[in-house]
Coordinates of C-alpha atoms in Angstrom, one line a residue:
Chain A
L1 CA 28.5 18.1 8.6
S2 CA 32.1 16.7 8.9
E3 CA 33.0 13.4 7.4
L4 CA 33.0 11.9 10.9
S5 CA 29.4 13.1 11.6
R6 CA 28.3 11.9 8.2
L7 CA 29.8 8.5 8.7
A8 CA 28.0 8.3 12.1
R9 CA 24.7 9.2 10.3
L10 CA 25.3 6.5 7.7
R11 CA 26.1 4.0 10.4
Q12 CA 22.7 4.8 11.9
L13 CA 20.9 4.7 8.5
F14 CA 22.4 1.4 7.5
A15 CA 21.9 -0.3 10.8
T16 CA 18.9 -2.2 9.5
T17 CA 18.5 -5.8 10.6
P18 CA 21.8 -7.1 9.1
A19 CA 22.3 -10.4 7.4
G20 CA 23.8 -13.1 9.6
G21 CA 27.4 -13.4 10.3
I22 CA 28.4 -9.7 10.4
V23 CA 30.8 -9.2 13.2
V24 CA 31.7 -5.6 12.6
G25 CA 30.0 -3.1 10.3
I26 CA 30.5 0.6 9.7
G27 CA 32.9 2.3 12.2
D28 CA 36.0 0.2 12.0
D29 CA 38.8 0.1 9.4
A30 CA 37.0 -2.6 7.5
A31 CA 33.9 -4.7 7.8
V32 CA 34.2 -8.2 9.3
L33 CA 32.2 -11.2 8.4
A34 CA 32.3 -14.6 10.2
Q35 CA 33.6 -17.3 7.9
G36 CA 34.3 -20.8 9.2
A37 CA 36.8 -20.6 12.1
G38 CA 38.0 -17.2 11.0
S39 CA 36.8 -13.9 9.6
L40 CA 36.6 -12.2 6.2
V41 CA 37.8 -8.6 6.4
W42 CA 36.6 -6.3 3.6
T43 CA 37.1 -2.7 2.8
V44 CA 36.7 0.0 0.0
D45 CA 38.6 3.2 -0.6
S46 CA 38.5 5.9 -3.3
A47 CA 41.2 8.2 -4.6
V48 CA 39.8 11.2 -6.5
E49 CA 41.8 13.5 -8.8
G50 CA 42.0 17.0 -7.4
V51 CA 41.1 15.8 -3.9
H52 CA 43.5 13.0 -3.1
F53 CA 46.0 13.6 -5.8
R54 CA 47.1 15.8 -8.7
R55 CA 48.9 14.5 -11.7
E56 CA 51.6 17.1 -11.3
W57 CA 52.6 15.4 -8.0
A58 CA 52.9 11.8 -9.2
T59 CA 52.9 9.5 -12.2
L60 CA 49.8 7.5 -13.0
R61 CA 51.8 4.5 -12.0
D62 CA 52.4 6.1 -8.5
I63 CA 48.7 6.9 -8.3
G64 CA 47.7 3.3 -9.1
W65 CA 50.1 2.1 -6.5
R66 CA 49.1 4.4 -3.7
S67 CA 45.4 4.0 -4.3
F68 CA 45.8 0.3 -3.9
M69 CA 48.0 0.5 -0.8
A70 CA 45.6 3.0 0.8
A71 CA 42.8 0.5 0.5
A72 CA 44.9 -2.5 1.5
S73 CA 46.2 -0.6 4.6
D74 CA 42.7 -1.0 6.1
L75 CA 43.3 -4.8 6.1
A76 CA 46.7 -4.4 7.6
A77 CA 45.0 -2.5 10.5
M78 CA 42.8 -5.5 11.1
G79 CA 45.7 -8.0 10.9
A80 CA 44.2 -9.5 7.8
T81 CA 45.9 -11.0 4.7
P82 CA 44.5 -9.9 1.3
R83 CA 42.9 -12.6 -0.9
G84 CA 42.1 -10.3 -3.8
A85 CA 41.0 -6.8 -4.9
L86 CA 38.4 -5.3 -7.2
S87 CA 39.2 -2.0 -9.0
S88 CA 36.4 0.4 -10.1
L89 CA 37.7 3.2 -12.4
I90 CA 35.9 6.3 -13.4
L91 CA 37.8 7.7 -16.4
P92 CA 37.5 11.1 -18.2
E93 CA 36.8 10.9 -21.9
S94 CA 40.3 12.3 -22.6
F95 CA 42.0 9.4 -20.7
T96 CA 44.1 7.5 -23.2
D97 CA 44.7 3.8 -23.3
A98 CA 48.4 4.4 -22.5
E99 CA 47.4 6.3 -19.4
L100 CA 45.0 3.4 -18.4
D101 CA 47.9 1.0 -18.8
E102 CA 50.2 3.1 -16.6
L103 CA 47.5 3.4 -13.9
A104 CA 46.7 -0.3 -14.0
E105 CA 50.4 -1.3 -13.9
G106 CA 50.7 0.7 -10.6
Q107 CA 47.8 -1.2 -9.2
A108 CA 49.1 -4.5 -10.4
D109 CA 52.6 -3.7 -8.9
A110 CA 51.1 -2.9 -5.5
A111 CA 48.9 -6.0 -5.5
Q112 CA 51.9 -8.2 -6.4
A113 CA 54.0 -6.5 -3.7
L114 CA 51.3 -7.7 -1.2
G115 CA 51.1 -11.2 -2.6
T116 CA 47.7 -10.6 -4.1
A117 CA 46.0 -9.6 -7.4
V118 CA 43.3 -7.4 -8.9
I119 CA 40.7 -10.1 -9.8
G120 CA 37.9 -8.0 -11.2
G121 CA 36.5 -4.5 -11.6
N122 CA 34.5 -2.0 -13.5
L123 CA 35.1 0.8 -15.9
S124 CA 32.9 3.9 -16.1
R125 CA 33.2 7.2 -17.9
G126 CA 33.0 10.4 -15.8
S127 CA 34.3 14.0 -15.8
E128 CA 36.8 13.3 -13.1
L129 CA 39.4 10.5 -12.7
S130 CA 38.8 8.3 -9.6
I131 CA 40.1 4.9 -8.5
T132 CA 38.0 2.9 -6.1
T133 CA 39.6 -0.2 -4.7
S134 CA 37.9 -2.9 -2.7
V135 CA 40.1 -5.4 -0.9
L136 CA 39.0 -8.7 0.7
G137 CA 41.1 -10.6 3.1
E138 CA 41.0 -13.0 6.0
T139 CA 42.3 -13.5 9.5
L140 CA 41.8 -15.8 12.4
R141 CA 41.5 -12.9 14.8
P142 CA 40.6 -9.4 13.5
I143 CA 42.1 -6.5 15.4
L144 CA 39.3 -4.0 16.1
R145 CA 39.4 -0.4 17.0
S146 CA 37.4 -1.1 20.1
G147 CA 39.6 -3.5 22.1
A148 CA 42.0 -1.2 23.9
R149 CA 41.9 -1.1 27.8
P150 CA 43.4 1.3 30.3
G151 CA 47.0 0.3 31.0
D152 CA 47.6 -1.0 27.5
A153 CA 50.7 0.1 25.7
V154 CA 50.2 2.2 22.5
A155 CA 52.7 1.3 19.7
L156 CA 53.5 2.2 16.2
V157 CA 55.2 0.8 13.1
G158 CA 56.0 2.8 10.0
P159 CA 56.8 6.3 9.2
L160 CA 55.3 9.4 10.9
G161 CA 54.7 12.7 9.2
M162 CA 56.9 11.7 6.2
A163 CA 54.0 11.5 3.6
A164 CA 52.7 14.9 4.7
A165 CA 56.1 16.4 4.4
G166 CA 56.5 14.8 1.0
L167 CA 53.1 16.0 -0.2
E168 CA 53.9 19.5 0.9
A169 CA 57.2 19.4 -1.1
L170 CA 55.4 18.1 -4.1
K171 CA 52.7 20.8 -3.9
R172 CA 55.5 23.5 -3.7
G173 CA 57.4 21.8 -6.5
L174 CA 60.4 21.8 -4.1
V175 CA 63.4 19.8 -5.2
D176 CA 65.8 19.2 -2.4
P177 CA 67.6 16.0 -1.2
A178 CA 66.1 16.6 2.3
V179 CA 62.6 16.0 0.9
E180 CA 63.3 13.4 -1.7
R181 CA 62.6 10.4 0.6
A182 CA 59.5 12.2 2.1
S183 CA 58.1 12.6 -1.4
L184 CA 58.7 9.0 -2.1
H185 CA 56.8 8.1 1.1
W186 CA 53.8 10.0 -0.3
R187 CA 54.0 8.6 -3.9
R188 CA 54.8 5.0 -2.9
P189 CA 53.3 4.2 0.6
N190 CA 53.2 0.6 1.8
A191 CA 50.4 -1.2 3.4
L192 CA 52.0 -3.0 6.4
I193 CA 50.3 -6.3 5.9
G194 CA 53.1 -8.4 7.4
E195 CA 53.3 -6.1 10.5
G196 CA 49.5 -6.3 10.9
R197 CA 49.7 -10.1 10.7
T198 CA 52.4 -10.1 13.4
A199 CA 50.2 -8.1 15.7
A200 CA 46.9 -10.0 15.0
P201 CA 47.3 -12.8 17.6
I202 CA 48.0 -10.4 20.5
A203 CA 47.1 -6.7 19.8
S204 CA 44.1 -5.4 21.8
A205 CA 43.2 -2.8 19.2
G206 CA 44.5 -1.2 16.0
I207 CA 44.0 1.4 13.3
D208 CA 46.0 2.6 10.3
L209 CA 47.2 6.2 10.1
S210 CA 45.5 7.5 7.0
D211 CA 44.3 10.9 8.4
G212 CA 47.1 11.7 10.9
L213 CA 48.1 10.4 14.3
A214 CA 46.1 12.8 16.4
L215 CA 42.9 12.1 14.5
D216 CA 43.3 8.4 14.0
A217 CA 44.4 7.9 17.7
S218 CA 41.2 9.8 18.7
R219 CA 39.1 7.4 16.7
L220 CA 40.7 4.3 18.4
A221 CA 40.4 6.0 21.8
A222 CA 36.7 6.8 21.2
E223 CA 35.8 3.3 19.9
S224 CA 37.7 1.7 22.9
G225 CA 36.4 4.1 25.5
V226 CA 39.9 5.0 26.7
S227 CA 42.2 8.0 26.6
I228 CA 45.5 7.8 24.9
V229 CA 48.7 9.6 26.1
L230 CA 51.4 9.9 23.5
E231 CA 55.0 10.7 24.6
E232 CA 56.5 13.6 22.6
E233 CA 60.1 12.4 22.9
R234 CA 59.2 9.0 21.4
L235 CA 57.3 10.7 18.5
R236 CA 60.3 12.9 17.8
A237 CA 62.6 9.9 17.8
I238 CA 60.4 8.0 15.3
G239 CA 60.4 11.0 12.9
G240 CA 64.2 11.2 13.4
Q241 CA 66.7 13.3 11.5
E242 CA 65.0 12.5 8.2
L243 CA 61.7 14.2 9.2
A244 CA 63.5 17.0 11.0
D245 CA 65.5 17.8 7.8
A246 CA 62.5 17.7 5.6
A247 CA 60.5 19.9 8.0
R248 CA 63.4 22.4 8.2
V249 CA 63.6 22.8 4.4
L250 CA 59.8 23.2 4.4
S251 CA 59.8 25.6 7.4
L252 CA 57.3 23.2 9.2
D253 CA 57.3 21.8 12.7
P254 CA 58.3 18.1 12.6
L255 CA 56.1 17.4 15.6
E256 CA 53.1 19.0 13.9
L257 CA 53.8 16.9 10.8
A258 CA 54.0 13.8 13.0
L259 CA 50.7 14.5 14.8
G260 CA 48.6 16.0 11.9
G261 CA 50.1 14.6 8.8
G262 CA 48.1 12.0 7.0
E263 CA 48.7 9.2 4.5
D264 CA 51.6 7.5 6.3
Y265 CA 49.7 4.2 6.4
S266 CA 51.6 3.3 9.5
L267 CA 49.9 1.1 12.1
L268 CA 48.9 2.2 15.5
M269 CA 48.2 -0.8 17.8
T270 CA 47.7 -1.3 21.5
F271 CA 49.1 -4.3 23.4
A272 CA 48.9 -5.4 27.0
A273 CA 51.6 -3.6 29.0
G274 CA 55.0 -5.2 28.4
S275 CA 53.8 -7.2 25.4
V276 CA 54.5 -4.9 22.5
A277 CA 55.4 -7.1 19.5
A278 CA 58.5 -6.1 17.4
P279 CA 58.8 -4.3 15.0
F280 CA 56.1 -2.1 16.8
V281 CA 57.7 0.6 19.0
E282 CA 56.0 1.9 22.1
I283 CA 54.9 5.6 21.9
G284 CA 52.5 5.9 24.8
R285 CA 49.7 4.2 26.7
C286 CA 46.0 4.0 27.3
E287 CA 44.4 5.4 30.4
A288 CA 40.8 5.7 31.7
G289 CA 39.0 8.7 30.2
S290 CA 38.7 10.0 26.7
G291 CA 40.7 12.0 24.2
V292 CA 44.3 12.1 23.1
F293 CA 47.1 13.8 25.1
L294 CA 50.7 14.7 24.3
Q295 CA 53.0 14.4 27.3
T296 CA 56.4 16.1 27.3
A297 CA 59.6 14.8 29.0
D298 CA 58.8 16.9 32.1
R299 CA 55.3 15.1 32.2
A300 CA 53.4 18.2 31.2
R301 CA 50.3 17.3 29.2
R302 CA 48.3 19.0 26.5
K303 CA 45.1 17.7 24.9
L304 CA 45.3 17.2 21.2
E305 CA 42.5 18.4 19.0
P306 CA 41.4 15.4 16.8
R307 CA 42.3 17.2 13.6
G308 CA 43.9 15.9 10.6
F309 CA 42.9 15.2 7.0
D310 CA 39.1 15.3 6.7
H311 CA 37.8 15.7 3.2
F312 CA 34.5 17.3 4.3
T313 CA 35.9 20.0 6.5
P314 CA 38.0 22.6 4.6
Chain B
L1 CA 39.4 1.6 -27.4
S2 CA 35.9 0.4 -26.5
E3 CA 35.1 -0.7 -22.9
L4 CA 35.2 -4.3 -24.1
S5 CA 38.8 -3.9 -25.5
R6 CA 39.9 -1.9 -22.4
L7 CA 38.6 -4.7 -20.1
A8 CA 40.4 -7.3 -22.2
R9 CA 43.6 -5.2 -21.8
L10 CA 43.1 -4.9 -18.0
R11 CA 42.5 -8.6 -17.9
Q12 CA 45.9 -9.2 -19.5
L13 CA 47.6 -6.6 -17.3
F14 CA 46.2 -7.9 -14.0
A15 CA 46.9 -11.6 -14.9
T16 CA 49.9 -11.6 -12.7
T17 CA 50.5 -14.7 -10.6
P18 CA 47.2 -14.6 -8.6
A19 CA 46.8 -15.4 -5.0
G20 CA 45.5 -18.9 -4.3
G21 CA 41.9 -19.9 -4.4
I22 CA 40.8 -17.6 -7.3
V23 CA 38.4 -19.5 -9.4
V24 CA 37.3 -16.7 -11.8
G25 CA 38.9 -13.3 -12.3
I26 CA 38.2 -10.5 -14.7
G27 CA 35.8 -11.4 -17.5
D28 CA 32.8 -12.8 -15.8
D29 CA 29.9 -11.0 -13.9
A30 CA 31.8 -11.2 -10.7
A31 CA 35.0 -12.6 -9.3
V32 CA 34.9 -16.1 -7.6
L33 CA 37.0 -17.2 -4.7
A34 CA 37.1 -20.8 -3.4
Q35 CA 35.9 -20.8 0.3
G36 CA 35.3 -24.1 2.1
A37 CA 32.9 -26.3 0.1
G38 CA 31.5 -23.3 -1.7
S39 CA 32.5 -20.1 -3.4
L40 CA 32.6 -16.4 -2.5
V41 CA 31.2 -14.2 -5.3
W42 CA 32.3 -10.6 -5.4
T43 CA 31.6 -7.6 -7.6
V44 CA 31.8 -3.8 -7.8
D45 CA 29.8 -1.4 -9.9
S46 CA 29.7 2.4 -10.2
A47 CA 26.9 4.8 -11.1
V48 CA 28.1 8.2 -12.1
E49 CA 25.9 11.4 -12.4
G50 CA 25.6 12.6 -16.0
V51 CA 26.7 9.2 -17.3
H52 CA 24.4 6.6 -15.7
F53 CA 21.8 8.9 -14.3
R54 CA 20.5 12.5 -14.1
R55 CA 18.8 13.9 -11.1
E56 CA 15.9 15.1 -13.3
W57 CA 15.1 11.5 -14.1
A58 CA 14.9 10.1 -10.6
T59 CA 14.9 10.9 -6.9
L60 CA 18.1 10.4 -5.0
R61 CA 16.3 7.5 -3.2
D62 CA 15.7 5.9 -6.7
I63 CA 19.4 6.5 -7.5
G64 CA 20.5 4.8 -4.3
W65 CA 18.2 1.9 -4.9
R66 CA 19.1 1.3 -8.6
S67 CA 22.9 1.7 -8.0
F68 CA 22.6 -1.0 -5.3
M69 CA 20.5 -3.3 -7.5
A70 CA 22.8 -2.9 -10.5
A71 CA 25.7 -4.2 -8.4
A72 CA 23.7 -7.0 -6.7
S73 CA 22.5 -8.1 -10.1
D74 CA 26.0 -9.4 -10.9
L75 CA 25.6 -11.8 -7.9
A76 CA 22.2 -12.9 -9.2
A77 CA 23.9 -13.8 -12.5
M78 CA 26.2 -16.1 -10.7
G79 CA 23.5 -17.7 -8.6
A80 CA 24.9 -16.2 -5.4
T81 CA 23.2 -14.9 -2.3
P82 CA 24.5 -11.5 -1.0
R83 CA 26.2 -11.5 2.5
G84 CA 26.8 -7.7 2.6
A85 CA 27.7 -4.6 0.7
L86 CA 30.2 -1.7 0.9
S87 CA 29.3 1.7 -0.4
S88 CA 31.9 4.2 -1.6
L89 CA 30.4 7.7 -2.3
I90 CA 32.0 10.6 -4.1
L91 CA 30.0 13.7 -3.2
P92 CA 30.2 17.2 -4.6
E93 CA 30.7 20.0 -2.1
S94 CA 27.2 21.2 -2.6
F95 CA 25.7 17.8 -1.6
T96 CA 23.6 18.4 1.5
D97 CA 23.1 16.1 4.5
A98 CA 19.4 15.7 3.6
E99 CA 20.5 14.6 0.1
L100 CA 22.9 12.1 1.6
D101 CA 20.2 10.7 3.8
E102 CA 17.9 10.3 0.8
L103 CA 20.6 8.5 -1.3
A104 CA 21.6 6.2 1.6
E105 CA 17.9 5.4 2.4
G106 CA 17.5 4.1 -1.2
Q107 CA 20.6 2.0 -0.8
A108 CA 19.4 0.7 2.6
D109 CA 15.9 -0.1 1.1
A110 CA 17.5 -2.1 -1.8
A111 CA 19.8 -4.0 0.6
Q112 CA 16.9 -4.9 2.8
A113 CA 14.8 -6.0 -0.1
L114 CA 17.5 -8.5 -0.9
G115 CA 17.9 -9.6 2.7
T116 CA 21.3 -8.0 3.1
A117 CA 22.8 -4.7 4.4
V118 CA 25.4 -2.1 3.7
I119 CA 28.0 -2.9 6.3
G120 CA 30.8 -0.4 5.5
G121 CA 32.0 2.1 3.1
N122 CA 33.8 5.3 2.4
L123 CA 33.0 9.0 1.7
S124 CA 35.1 11.3 -0.5
R125 CA 34.6 14.7 -2.0
G126 CA 34.7 15.2 -5.7
S127 CA 33.2 17.4 -8.4
E128 CA 30.8 14.7 -9.6
L129 CA 28.4 12.5 -7.7
S130 CA 29.2 8.8 -8.0
I131 CA 28.0 5.7 -6.1
T132 CA 30.3 2.7 -6.1
T133 CA 28.9 -0.5 -4.6
S134 CA 30.8 -3.7 -3.9
V135 CA 28.7 -6.7 -3.0
L136 CA 30.0 -10.0 -1.6
G137 CA 28.0 -13.2 -1.7
E138 CA 28.3 -16.9 -1.7
T139 CA 27.0 -19.9 -3.5
L140 CA 27.8 -23.6 -3.6
R141 CA 28.0 -23.6 -7.4
P142 CA 28.7 -20.3 -9.2
I143 CA 27.1 -19.9 -12.7
L144 CA 29.8 -18.8 -15.1
R145 CA 29.5 -17.2 -18.5
S146 CA 31.6 -19.9 -20.0
G147 CA 29.6 -23.1 -19.4
A148 CA 27.1 -23.1 -22.3
R149 CA 27.3 -25.9 -24.8
P150 CA 25.8 -26.4 -28.3
G151 CA 22.3 -27.8 -27.8
D152 CA 21.6 -25.9 -24.5
A153 CA 18.4 -24.0 -24.2
V154 CA 18.7 -20.2 -23.7
A155 CA 16.2 -18.8 -21.2
L156 CA 15.3 -15.5 -19.7
V157 CA 13.6 -14.2 -16.5
G158 CA 12.7 -10.6 -16.0
P159 CA 11.7 -7.7 -18.2
L160 CA 13.0 -7.0 -21.7
G161 CA 13.5 -3.5 -23.1
M162 CA 11.3 -1.9 -20.4
A163 CA 14.1 0.0 -18.6
A164 CA 15.3 1.5 -21.9
A165 CA 11.8 2.6 -22.8
G166 CA 11.4 4.1 -19.4
L167 CA 14.7 5.9 -19.6
E168 CA 13.8 7.3 -23.0
A169 CA 10.5 8.6 -21.6
L170 CA 12.3 10.1 -18.6
K171 CA 14.8 11.8 -21.0
R172 CA 12.0 13.3 -23.0
G173 CA 10.0 14.3 -19.9
L174 CA 7.1 12.3 -21.4
V175 CA 4.2 11.7 -19.0
D176 CA 1.8 9.0 -20.4
P177 CA 0.2 6.0 -18.7
A178 CA 1.8 3.8 -21.5
V179 CA 5.3 4.6 -20.2
E180 CA 4.6 4.8 -16.5
R181 CA 5.6 1.3 -15.7
A182 CA 8.5 1.4 -18.0
S183 CA 9.9 4.5 -16.2
L184 CA 9.4 2.6 -12.9
H185 CA 11.4 -0.3 -14.3
W186 CA 14.3 2.1 -14.9
R187 CA 14.0 3.9 -11.6
R188 CA 13.5 0.8 -9.5
P189 CA 15.0 -2.3 -11.1
N190 CA 15.3 -5.5 -9.2
A191 CA 18.3 -7.8 -8.8
L192 CA 16.8 -11.3 -9.4
I193 CA 18.7 -13.0 -6.5
G194 CA 16.0 -15.6 -5.9
E195 CA 15.8 -16.5 -9.6
G196 CA 19.6 -16.8 -9.8
R197 CA 19.6 -19.1 -6.8
T198 CA 16.9 -21.3 -8.4
A199 CA 19.1 -21.6 -11.5
A200 CA 22.4 -22.2 -9.7
P201 CA 22.3 -25.9 -9.3
I202 CA 21.5 -26.6 -12.9
A203 CA 22.2 -23.7 -15.3
S204 CA 25.2 -24.3 -17.6
A205 CA 25.9 -20.5 -18.0
G206 CA 24.5 -17.1 -17.1
I207 CA 24.8 -13.4 -17.4
D208 CA 22.6 -10.5 -16.3
L209 CA 21.3 -8.0 -18.8
S210 CA 22.9 -4.7 -17.9
D211 CA 23.9 -3.6 -21.4
G212 CA 21.2 -5.1 -23.6
L213 CA 20.3 -8.6 -24.7
A214 CA 22.3 -8.5 -28.0
L215 CA 25.5 -7.3 -26.3
D216 CA 25.2 -9.4 -23.2
A217 CA 24.2 -12.6 -25.1
S218 CA 27.3 -12.0 -27.3
R219 CA 29.5 -11.9 -24.2
L220 CA 28.0 -15.2 -22.9
A221 CA 28.4 -16.7 -26.4
A222 CA 32.0 -15.6 -26.7
E223 CA 33.0 -16.8 -23.2
S224 CA 31.3 -20.2 -23.8
G225 CA 32.5 -20.6 -27.4
V226 CA 29.1 -21.1 -28.8
S227 CA 26.6 -19.2 -31.0
I228 CA 23.2 -18.2 -29.7
V229 CA 20.1 -18.2 -31.8
L230 CA 17.2 -16.1 -30.3
E231 CA 13.7 -16.5 -31.5
E232 CA 12.0 -13.2 -32.5
E233 CA 8.5 -14.3 -31.6
R234 CA 9.5 -15.4 -28.1
L235 CA 11.2 -12.0 -27.5
R236 CA 8.1 -10.2 -28.7
A237 CA 6.0 -12.3 -26.4
I238 CA 8.1 -11.4 -23.4
G239 CA 8.0 -7.7 -24.1
G240 CA 4.2 -8.1 -24.6
Q241 CA 1.6 -5.4 -24.9
E242 CA 3.2 -3.3 -22.2
L243 CA 6.4 -2.9 -24.2
A244 CA 4.5 -2.5 -27.4
D245 CA 2.4 0.3 -26.0
A246 CA 5.4 2.1 -24.5
A247 CA 7.3 1.8 -27.8
R248 CA 4.4 3.1 -29.8
V249 CA 4.1 6.2 -27.6
L250 CA 7.9 6.7 -28.0
S251 CA 7.8 5.9 -31.7
L252 CA 10.4 3.2 -31.1
D253 CA 10.5 -0.4 -32.3
P254 CA 9.8 -2.8 -29.4
L255 CA 12.1 -5.4 -30.9
E256 CA 14.9 -2.9 -31.0
L257 CA 14.3 -2.0 -27.4
A258 CA 14.2 -5.7 -26.4
L259 CA 17.5 -6.4 -28.2
G260 CA 19.5 -3.2 -27.5
G261 CA 17.9 -1.7 -24.4
G262 CA 20.1 -1.9 -21.3
E263 CA 19.6 -1.9 -17.5
D264 CA 16.7 -4.4 -17.3
Y265 CA 18.8 -6.6 -15.0
S266 CA 17.0 -9.6 -16.2
L267 CA 18.9 -12.9 -16.2
L268 CA 19.9 -14.8 -19.3
M269 CA 20.8 -18.4 -18.5
T270 CA 21.4 -21.6 -20.4
F271 CA 20.2 -25.0 -19.4
A272 CA 20.5 -28.5 -20.9
A273 CA 17.8 -28.9 -23.5
G274 CA 14.5 -29.7 -21.8
S275 CA 15.7 -28.6 -18.4
V276 CA 14.8 -24.9 -18.2
A277 CA 13.9 -24.1 -14.6
A278 CA 10.7 -22.0 -14.0
P279 CA 10.3 -19.0 -13.9
F280 CA 12.9 -18.9 -16.7
V281 CA 11.3 -18.9 -20.2
E282 CA 13.0 -20.4 -23.2
I283 CA 13.9 -17.8 -25.9
G284 CA 16.4 -19.6 -28.0
R285 CA 19.3 -22.1 -28.1
C286 CA 23.0 -22.5 -28.3
E287 CA 24.6 -23.9 -31.4
A288 CA 28.2 -24.6 -32.5
G289 CA 29.9 -21.4 -33.9
S290 CA 30.0 -17.9 -32.7
G291 CA 27.9 -14.7 -32.5
V292 CA 24.2 -14.0 -31.8
F293 CA 21.5 -14.5 -34.4
L294 CA 17.8 -13.6 -34.5
Q295 CA 15.5 -16.1 -36.1
T296 CA 12.1 -15.2 -37.4
A297 CA 9.0 -17.5 -37.4
D298 CA 9.8 -18.5 -41.0
R299 CA 13.3 -19.5 -39.8
A300 CA 15.1 -16.7 -41.6
R301 CA 18.2 -15.6 -39.6
R302 CA 20.1 -12.4 -39.2
K303 CA 23.3 -11.8 -37.3
L304 CA 22.9 -9.3 -34.5
E305 CA 25.7 -6.7 -34.0
P306 CA 26.9 -6.9 -30.3
R307 CA 25.8 -3.4 -29.7
G308 CA 24.1 -2.0 -26.6
F309 CA 25.1 0.3 -23.8
D310 CA 28.9 0.8 -23.9
H311 CA 30.1 3.8 -21.9
F312 CA 33.3 4.1 -23.9
T313 CA 31.8 4.2 -27.4
P314 CA 29.5 7.2 -28.0

């Protein structure tokens, strides 16, 4: 089964009588627990060597940074502010103390950049390096995937397709000024905590782009019971000259990178029409129906397959 | 470096200016965050195939159960009640959907047994099966490792040495009525949440026995700045005939199993003299100084090496 079907299966399996105060369980960016007047928002994410990263592509400091940001991005998607993080590391026997320092420094840097800290964790031995990060945060009003309504504007903040272009350049060992910034996007992504917090009081729904715009938009659309129409011209404008240059050097289509490229950790949010909060930029709208569509300037539409980065489908 | 030294190093590295409200960070059983009049208690723990378990020793349902209980036990040690758990699974490509169901059912069973639920998580591919569980709970008064004072009674609840005896029997493929219950202790340990909650209002310090009594007692002693004197006769009494029988069949010393055997997930707590709360049983006392000592009936003492299960020292 694909990761999506497996998650659906787990959602079913774990749907035993839950403990009190659980607002959102499996199926959103993070779990939500009622706490006083607000909510706790809580997530976990793993980065596995050979699957999510290779050490030829980035330093261990980069790997520590990006694994932390990937986890924290789930909180950004919910409009939450992190209160702390736990790090669970599985380290191969050959992993040196200097390597552990480098990895942990990257995690600490990322935590500090988001105004938080790693406050606990766990070390295990294993054959394969992996970094599992759990982040706990809070918000007065969590942004769920399920709140979008027909007529809402769809808006984005953050890069689009850049991390995928950068990863491709790193995989090819390509050194070219046109891909330098893209590679940096992949090695040093940012969880958009401040932007999520800005959206929290007014966004109707949100998700972070970890697996690509087409796939992540399809998840938001499915949870909200709407269809999403994305405007091609606006997507091209966000990618801009920088993505076009990187794509050209890589002989890739910038639009395909923008739609299918993962790990940008941008935020896709929906707002009532006319109420898009800066720095979010409108890229489309919600309609009745289901699925995700791309609309060209002459109003022709094509349905997008919800594909992107899925670790369980090769 | 050993796991202990590596954790000390990480503690130093992550000791950047922390976010507000962090009461306890790295170095206790779990992290503690101030929340209203009480505290959030939060932990993470990983179980890795080939390191923490082998599939010849237990079913996947057992493995799901025990990985959950091992994580939840950190909350028991702090006197906290779980509010929910996140599960991050790294699954080899060959892992089937039926196997995933079995594993998740064990996790769900364990969560339900503790009155809580798995409310989120993450799936990744990897070469090696691992289960990382983060558990979040709350308590009005967290029990720390650091609160023991000279004169306090040292008390225990739960089995001693049984899981280690059971694991040894499973490793040897030994089938004998004398080790059957011990094997069950290893395959199906229990996080003693209720017992931890009983101790929370009055215990001066606490830790759960994941790595063996000698090692875990030395951690509590070091964090509290006291020495701990354990009475041999009382330890033998807790192990009882059951441990003696299992040890005999395995040609092992029951006292060595009681002192060095890990994964019992019993709770070791200290209380003001004369105030040990049932069902805890007194097994020794705190004195000024450092280290852990074993005292025989004729009051002879020997210092115990803080050894036990340490994944980073072979």
